[in-house]
Coordinates of C-alpha atoms in Angstrom, one line a residue:
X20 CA 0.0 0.0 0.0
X21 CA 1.4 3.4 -1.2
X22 CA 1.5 6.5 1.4
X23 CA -1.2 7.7 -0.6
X24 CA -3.5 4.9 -0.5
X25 CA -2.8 4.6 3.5
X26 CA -4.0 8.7 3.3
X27 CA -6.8 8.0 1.6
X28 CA -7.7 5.5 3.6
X29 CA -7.3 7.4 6.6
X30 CA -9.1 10.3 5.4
X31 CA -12.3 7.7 5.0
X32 CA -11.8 6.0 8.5
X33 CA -11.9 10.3 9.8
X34 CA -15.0 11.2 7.6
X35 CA -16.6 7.9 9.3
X36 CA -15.7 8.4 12.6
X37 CA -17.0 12.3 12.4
X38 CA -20.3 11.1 11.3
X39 CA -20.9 8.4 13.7
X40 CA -19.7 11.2 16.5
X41 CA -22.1 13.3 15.1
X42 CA -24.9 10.8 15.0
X43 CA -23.7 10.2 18.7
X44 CA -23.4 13.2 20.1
X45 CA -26.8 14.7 18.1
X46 CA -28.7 11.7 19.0
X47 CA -29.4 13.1 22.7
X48 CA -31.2 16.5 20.9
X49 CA -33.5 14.3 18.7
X50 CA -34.5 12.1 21.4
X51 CA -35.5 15.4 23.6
X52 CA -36.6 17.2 20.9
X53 CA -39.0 13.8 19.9
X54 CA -39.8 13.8 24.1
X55 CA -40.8 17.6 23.8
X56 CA -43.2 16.7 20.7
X57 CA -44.8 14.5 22.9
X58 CA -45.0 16.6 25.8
X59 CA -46.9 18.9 23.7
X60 CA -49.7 16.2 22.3
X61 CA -50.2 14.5 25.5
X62 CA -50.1 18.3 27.2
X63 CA -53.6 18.5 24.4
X64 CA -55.2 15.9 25.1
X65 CA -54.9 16.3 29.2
X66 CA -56.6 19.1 28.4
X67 CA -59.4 18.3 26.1
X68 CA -59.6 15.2 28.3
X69 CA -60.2 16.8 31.0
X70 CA -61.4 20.2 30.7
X71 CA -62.9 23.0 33.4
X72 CA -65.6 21.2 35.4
X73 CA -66.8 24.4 37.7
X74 CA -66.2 28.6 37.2
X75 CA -63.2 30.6 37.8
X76 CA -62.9 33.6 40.4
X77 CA -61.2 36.8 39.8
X78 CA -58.6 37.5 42.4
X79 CA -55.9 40.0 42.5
X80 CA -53.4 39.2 39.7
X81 CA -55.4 36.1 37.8
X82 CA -58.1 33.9 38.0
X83 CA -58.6 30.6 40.9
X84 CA -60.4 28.1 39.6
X85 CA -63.6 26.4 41.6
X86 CA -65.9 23.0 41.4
X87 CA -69.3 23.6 43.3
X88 CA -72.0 21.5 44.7
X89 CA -74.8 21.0 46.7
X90 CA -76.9 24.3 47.4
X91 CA -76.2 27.4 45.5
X92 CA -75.2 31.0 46.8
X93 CA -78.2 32.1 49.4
X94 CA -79.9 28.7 49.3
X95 CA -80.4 27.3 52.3
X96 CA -77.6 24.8 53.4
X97 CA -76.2 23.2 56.6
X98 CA -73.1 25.3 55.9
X99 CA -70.3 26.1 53.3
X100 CA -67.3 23.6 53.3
X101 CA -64.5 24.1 51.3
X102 CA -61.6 21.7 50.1
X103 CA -58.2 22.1 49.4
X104 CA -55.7 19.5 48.0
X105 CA -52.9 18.3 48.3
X106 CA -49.7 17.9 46.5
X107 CA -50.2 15.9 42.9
X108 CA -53.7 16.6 42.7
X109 CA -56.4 19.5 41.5
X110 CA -60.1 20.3 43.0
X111 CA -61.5 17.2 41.4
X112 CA -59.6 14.6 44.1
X113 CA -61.4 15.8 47.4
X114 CA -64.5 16.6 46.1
X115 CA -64.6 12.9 44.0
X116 CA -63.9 11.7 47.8
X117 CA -65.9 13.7 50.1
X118 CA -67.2 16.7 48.3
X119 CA -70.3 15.0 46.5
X120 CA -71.4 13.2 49.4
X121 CA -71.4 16.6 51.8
X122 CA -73.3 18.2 48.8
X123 CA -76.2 15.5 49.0
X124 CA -76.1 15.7 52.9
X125 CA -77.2 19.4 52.6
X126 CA -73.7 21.7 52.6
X127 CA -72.5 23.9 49.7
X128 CA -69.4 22.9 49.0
X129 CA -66.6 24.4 47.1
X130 CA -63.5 22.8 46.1
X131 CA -60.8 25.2 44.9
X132 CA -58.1 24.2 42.0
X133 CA -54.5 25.8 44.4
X134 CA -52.7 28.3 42.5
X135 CA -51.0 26.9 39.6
X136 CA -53.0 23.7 39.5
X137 CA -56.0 22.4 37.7
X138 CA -57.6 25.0 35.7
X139 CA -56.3 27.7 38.4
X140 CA -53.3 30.4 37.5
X141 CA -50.0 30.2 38.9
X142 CA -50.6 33.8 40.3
X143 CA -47.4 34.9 41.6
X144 CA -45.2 32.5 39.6
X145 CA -42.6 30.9 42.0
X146 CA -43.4 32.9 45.0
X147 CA -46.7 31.0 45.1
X148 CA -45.3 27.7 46.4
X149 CA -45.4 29.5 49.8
X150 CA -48.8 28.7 51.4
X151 CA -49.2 32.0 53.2
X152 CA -49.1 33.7 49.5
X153 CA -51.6 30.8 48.7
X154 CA -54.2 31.0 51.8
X155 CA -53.9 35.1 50.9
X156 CA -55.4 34.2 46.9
X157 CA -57.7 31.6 48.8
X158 CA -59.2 33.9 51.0
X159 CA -59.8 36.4 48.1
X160 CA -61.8 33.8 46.4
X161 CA -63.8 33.0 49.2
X162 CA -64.3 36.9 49.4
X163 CA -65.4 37.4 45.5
X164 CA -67.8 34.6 46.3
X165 CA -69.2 35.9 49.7
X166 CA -68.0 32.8 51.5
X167 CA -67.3 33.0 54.9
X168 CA -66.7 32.1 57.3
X169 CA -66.9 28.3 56.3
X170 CA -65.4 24.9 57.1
X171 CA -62.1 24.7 56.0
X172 CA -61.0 21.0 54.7
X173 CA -57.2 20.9 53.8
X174 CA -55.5 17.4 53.0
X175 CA -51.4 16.7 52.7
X176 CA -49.8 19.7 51.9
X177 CA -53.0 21.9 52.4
X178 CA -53.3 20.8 55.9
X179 CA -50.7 23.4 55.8
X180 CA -52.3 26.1 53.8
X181 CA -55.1 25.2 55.8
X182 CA -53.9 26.2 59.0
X183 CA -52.2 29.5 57.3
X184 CA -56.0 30.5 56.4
X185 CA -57.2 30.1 60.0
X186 CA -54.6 32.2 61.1
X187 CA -54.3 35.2 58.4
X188 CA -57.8 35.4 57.5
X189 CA -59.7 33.6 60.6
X190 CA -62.9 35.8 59.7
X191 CA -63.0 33.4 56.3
X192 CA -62.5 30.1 58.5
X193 CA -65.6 28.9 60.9
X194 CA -63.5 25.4 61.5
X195 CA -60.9 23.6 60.5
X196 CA -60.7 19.5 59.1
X197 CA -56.8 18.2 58.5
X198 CA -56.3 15.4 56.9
X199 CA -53.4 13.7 57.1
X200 CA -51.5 16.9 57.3
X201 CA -48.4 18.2 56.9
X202 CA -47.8 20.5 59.5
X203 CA -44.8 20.2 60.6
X204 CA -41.0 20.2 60.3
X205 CA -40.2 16.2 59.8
X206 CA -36.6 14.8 61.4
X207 CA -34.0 15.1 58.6
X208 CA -35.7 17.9 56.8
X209 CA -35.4 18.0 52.8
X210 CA -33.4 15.3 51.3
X211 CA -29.5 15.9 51.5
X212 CA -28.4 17.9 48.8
X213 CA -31.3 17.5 46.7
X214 CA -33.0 21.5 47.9
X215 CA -29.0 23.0 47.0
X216 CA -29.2 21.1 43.8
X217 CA -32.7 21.6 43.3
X218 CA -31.9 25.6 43.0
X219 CA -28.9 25.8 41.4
X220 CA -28.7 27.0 38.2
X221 CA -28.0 24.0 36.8
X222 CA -30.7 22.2 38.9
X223 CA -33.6 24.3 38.2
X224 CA -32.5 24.3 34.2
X225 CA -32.1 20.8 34.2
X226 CA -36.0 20.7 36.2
X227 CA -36.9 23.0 33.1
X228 CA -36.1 21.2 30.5
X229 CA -37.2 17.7 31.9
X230 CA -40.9 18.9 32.5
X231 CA -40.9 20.0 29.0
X232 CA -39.6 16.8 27.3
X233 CA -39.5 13.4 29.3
X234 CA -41.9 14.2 32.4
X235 CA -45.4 13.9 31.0
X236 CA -44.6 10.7 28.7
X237 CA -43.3 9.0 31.8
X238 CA -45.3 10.0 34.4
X239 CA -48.7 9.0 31.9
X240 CA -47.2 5.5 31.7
X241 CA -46.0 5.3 35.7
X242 CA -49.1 7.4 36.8
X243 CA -51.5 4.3 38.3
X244 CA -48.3 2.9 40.0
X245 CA -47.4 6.3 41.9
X246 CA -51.0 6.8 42.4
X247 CA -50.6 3.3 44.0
X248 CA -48.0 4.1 46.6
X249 CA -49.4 7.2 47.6
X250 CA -52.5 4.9 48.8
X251 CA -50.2 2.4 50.4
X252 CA -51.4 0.6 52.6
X253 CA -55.0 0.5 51.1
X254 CA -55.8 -0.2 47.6
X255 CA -56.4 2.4 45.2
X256 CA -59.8 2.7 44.2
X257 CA -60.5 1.6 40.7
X258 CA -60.5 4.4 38.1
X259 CA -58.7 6.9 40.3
X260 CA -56.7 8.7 38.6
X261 CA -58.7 9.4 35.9
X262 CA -61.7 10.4 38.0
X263 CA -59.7 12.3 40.2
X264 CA -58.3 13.7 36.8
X265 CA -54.6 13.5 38.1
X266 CA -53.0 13.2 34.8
X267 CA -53.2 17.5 34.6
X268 CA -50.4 17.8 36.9
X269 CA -48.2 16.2 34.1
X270 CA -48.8 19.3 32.4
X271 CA -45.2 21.5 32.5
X272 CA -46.3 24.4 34.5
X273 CA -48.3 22.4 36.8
X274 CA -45.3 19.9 37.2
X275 CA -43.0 22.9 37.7
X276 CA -45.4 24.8 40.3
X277 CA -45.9 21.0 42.4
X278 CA -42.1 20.6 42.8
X279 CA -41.7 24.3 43.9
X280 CA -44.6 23.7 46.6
X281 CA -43.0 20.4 47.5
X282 CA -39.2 22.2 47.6
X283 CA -40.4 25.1 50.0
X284 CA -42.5 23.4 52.4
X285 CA -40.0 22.3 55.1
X286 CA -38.3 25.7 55.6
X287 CA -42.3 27.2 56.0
X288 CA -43.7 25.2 58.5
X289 CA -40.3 25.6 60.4
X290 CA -41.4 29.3 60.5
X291 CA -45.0 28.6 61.0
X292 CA -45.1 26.5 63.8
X293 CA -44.9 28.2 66.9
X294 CA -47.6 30.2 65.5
X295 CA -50.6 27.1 65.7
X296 CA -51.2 28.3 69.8
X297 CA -52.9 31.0 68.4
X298 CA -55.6 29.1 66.1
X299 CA -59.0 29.9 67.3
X300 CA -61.3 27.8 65.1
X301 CA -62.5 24.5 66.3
X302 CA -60.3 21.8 64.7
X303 CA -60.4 18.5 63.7
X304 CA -57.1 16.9 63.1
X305 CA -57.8 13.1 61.4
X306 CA -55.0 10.9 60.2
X307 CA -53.7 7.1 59.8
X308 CA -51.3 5.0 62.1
X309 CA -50.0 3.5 59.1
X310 CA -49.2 6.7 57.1
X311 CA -45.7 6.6 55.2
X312 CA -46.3 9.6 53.1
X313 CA -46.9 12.2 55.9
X314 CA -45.9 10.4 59.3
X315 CA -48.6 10.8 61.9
X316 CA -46.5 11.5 64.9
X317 CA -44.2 13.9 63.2
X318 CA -47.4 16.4 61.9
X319 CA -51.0 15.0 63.2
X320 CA -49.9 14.6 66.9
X321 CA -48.1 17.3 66.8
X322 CA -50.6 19.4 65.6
X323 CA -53.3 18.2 67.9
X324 CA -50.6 19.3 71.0
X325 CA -49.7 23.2 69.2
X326 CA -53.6 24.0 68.7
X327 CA -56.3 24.5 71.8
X328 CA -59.0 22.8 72.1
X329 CA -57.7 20.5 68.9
X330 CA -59.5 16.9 68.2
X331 CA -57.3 14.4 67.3
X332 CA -58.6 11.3 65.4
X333 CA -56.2 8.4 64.8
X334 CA -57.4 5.7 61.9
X335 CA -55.9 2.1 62.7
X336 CA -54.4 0.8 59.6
X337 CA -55.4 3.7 57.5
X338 CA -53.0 5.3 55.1
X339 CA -52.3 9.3 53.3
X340 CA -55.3 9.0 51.1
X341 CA -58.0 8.4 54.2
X342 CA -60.4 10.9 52.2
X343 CA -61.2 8.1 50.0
X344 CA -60.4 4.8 52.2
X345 CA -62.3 6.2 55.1
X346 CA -64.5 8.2 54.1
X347 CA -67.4 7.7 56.8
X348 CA -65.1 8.5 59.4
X349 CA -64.5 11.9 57.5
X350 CA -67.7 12.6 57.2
X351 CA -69.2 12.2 60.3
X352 CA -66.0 14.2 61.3
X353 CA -66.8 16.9 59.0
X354 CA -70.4 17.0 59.8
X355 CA -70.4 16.4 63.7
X356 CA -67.9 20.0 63.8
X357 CA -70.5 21.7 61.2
X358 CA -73.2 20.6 64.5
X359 CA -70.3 22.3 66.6
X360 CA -69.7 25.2 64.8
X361 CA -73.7 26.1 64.6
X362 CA -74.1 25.1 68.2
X363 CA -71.5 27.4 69.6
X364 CA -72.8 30.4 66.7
X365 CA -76.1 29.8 68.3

């Protein structure tokens, strides 16, 4: 072989290798920009899946989003109770649970989409993941609809926003129901190094560009089996997630605002807590001994110890999602501090 054949020869095996680098290194682009394609299709058909089910309320700087039932505005009722959800979920999970069932017993009942989920806006942007700037849209609503004061029903991470309500608007808030809340700073707070990633440049671009590419496509195939553990120990009532329409937080900005509520919460109720002494409605705390998504000693029997007066209910064997796997007890719960709350107005 001549020097110019081995040259030649060379100059192929280069051209090669630059093409299959290029495929390489380019490949990681199409697959994202393939992933973001199908963020944006699944994205429409959340949405025409599942669209508005109730009205939205003007509120200083967008609109909340509401699902009503039972007796309308000035129509006699047993009382006004309103729900608030937790983390993962939209207006449509407490009132499939509880919210219908109140409605036939006689209350109006208003379940409210929290800012930057369901059909509600993310008022605020970022700063919204902190539930006093929540409770503060919340109790606007609840003004623009003439609502209050009422029973307040917050579940997971509104058992904080919950309590935030009862303290910085208490004229809106006649009693309080928490359901397996979180309440309280847990032992170990946030997950080493994951809040110092989690706001790093870096970390929040990296957030960014996964809830606009590879989040929706696999969170709509893993969505019954997270569903699943959130239930854990109880089993997940069939159809859930699609009654409950939980797919719409796989939508970007809803997946963005439910990691930013998630990220802040541990360095809030730190600052929150010596503040429940001074809750004055009647409350109802209800949770499950067997728990493993908000632990019961940490928040619920903590919280029946901060707040006077506080009822503690403790569910053997129950889990996080006791709305739907105990739902008498709930109930009568809900309905037997209504009876309360008249009583002592009487």
């Amino acid at each position: 072989m001549t020097p110019g054949d081995r040259r030649t020869r060379w100059r192929r095996v280069g051209r090669v290798t630059a093409i299959l680098a290029g495929i390489l290194l380019g490949l990681p682009f199409l697959v994202l920009a393939g992933a973001a394609v199908a963020t944006l299709v699944i994205t429409s058909q959340i949405e025409a899946r599942y669209p508005p089910a109730g009205r939205r309320v003007a509120v200083p700087g967008g609109h909340l989003a509401v699902i009503e039932a039972g007796p309308g505005e000035g129509a006699a009722s047993r009382g006004t109770v309103v729900l608030l959800h937790g983390a993962s979920a939209n207006a449509m999970d407490p009132m499939q649970a509880i919210g219908r069932r109140l409605a036939g017993d006689g209350f109006r009942v208003l379940s409210f989409d929290r800012p930057g989920f369901g059909w509600s806006d993310r008022i605020e942007g970022a700063a919204a993941a902190s539930p006093a700037v929540q409770a503060r849209l919340i109790a606007a609503g609840l003004g623009a609809l003439g609502v209050g004061p009422a029973l307040v029903v917050g579940h997971s991470w509104s058992g904080a926003l919950a309590a935030t309500l009862a303290l910085d608007a208490p004229e809106r808030v006649a009693g309080l129901v928490l359901l397996a809340p979180a309440t309280h700073p847990w032992p170990g707070g946030t997950v080493p190094g994951y809040a110092g990633w989690y706001r790093s440049v870096f970390g929040r671009t990296l957030l960014w560009i996964a809830a606009r590419t590879v989040a929706a496509p696999f969170g709509l195939y893993a969505l019954d089996r997270f569903a699943a553990v959130v239930f854990k120990p109880d089993p997940m009532p069939p159809g859930y997630a699609d009654a409950a329409r939980v797919p719409l937080v796989l939508r970007p900005s809803t997946f963005e605002a439910n990691l930013q509520d998630l990220d802040g919460l541990y360095e809030f109720l730190a600052r929150q807590r010596p503040r429940y002494p001074q809750i004055a409605a009647p409350t109802v705390i209800i949770a499950g001994d067997a728990d493993p998504i908000v632990r019961t000693p940490v928040h619920a029997e903590a919280m029946a110890r901060d707040v006077p007066g506080a009822r503690l209910v403790v569910l053997p064997g129950t889990g996080h999602m006791l709305h739907y796997t105990a739902s008498d007890a709930v109930v009568a719960e809900v309905e037997a501090l209504a009876a309360r709350v008249r009583a002592g107005a009487e």
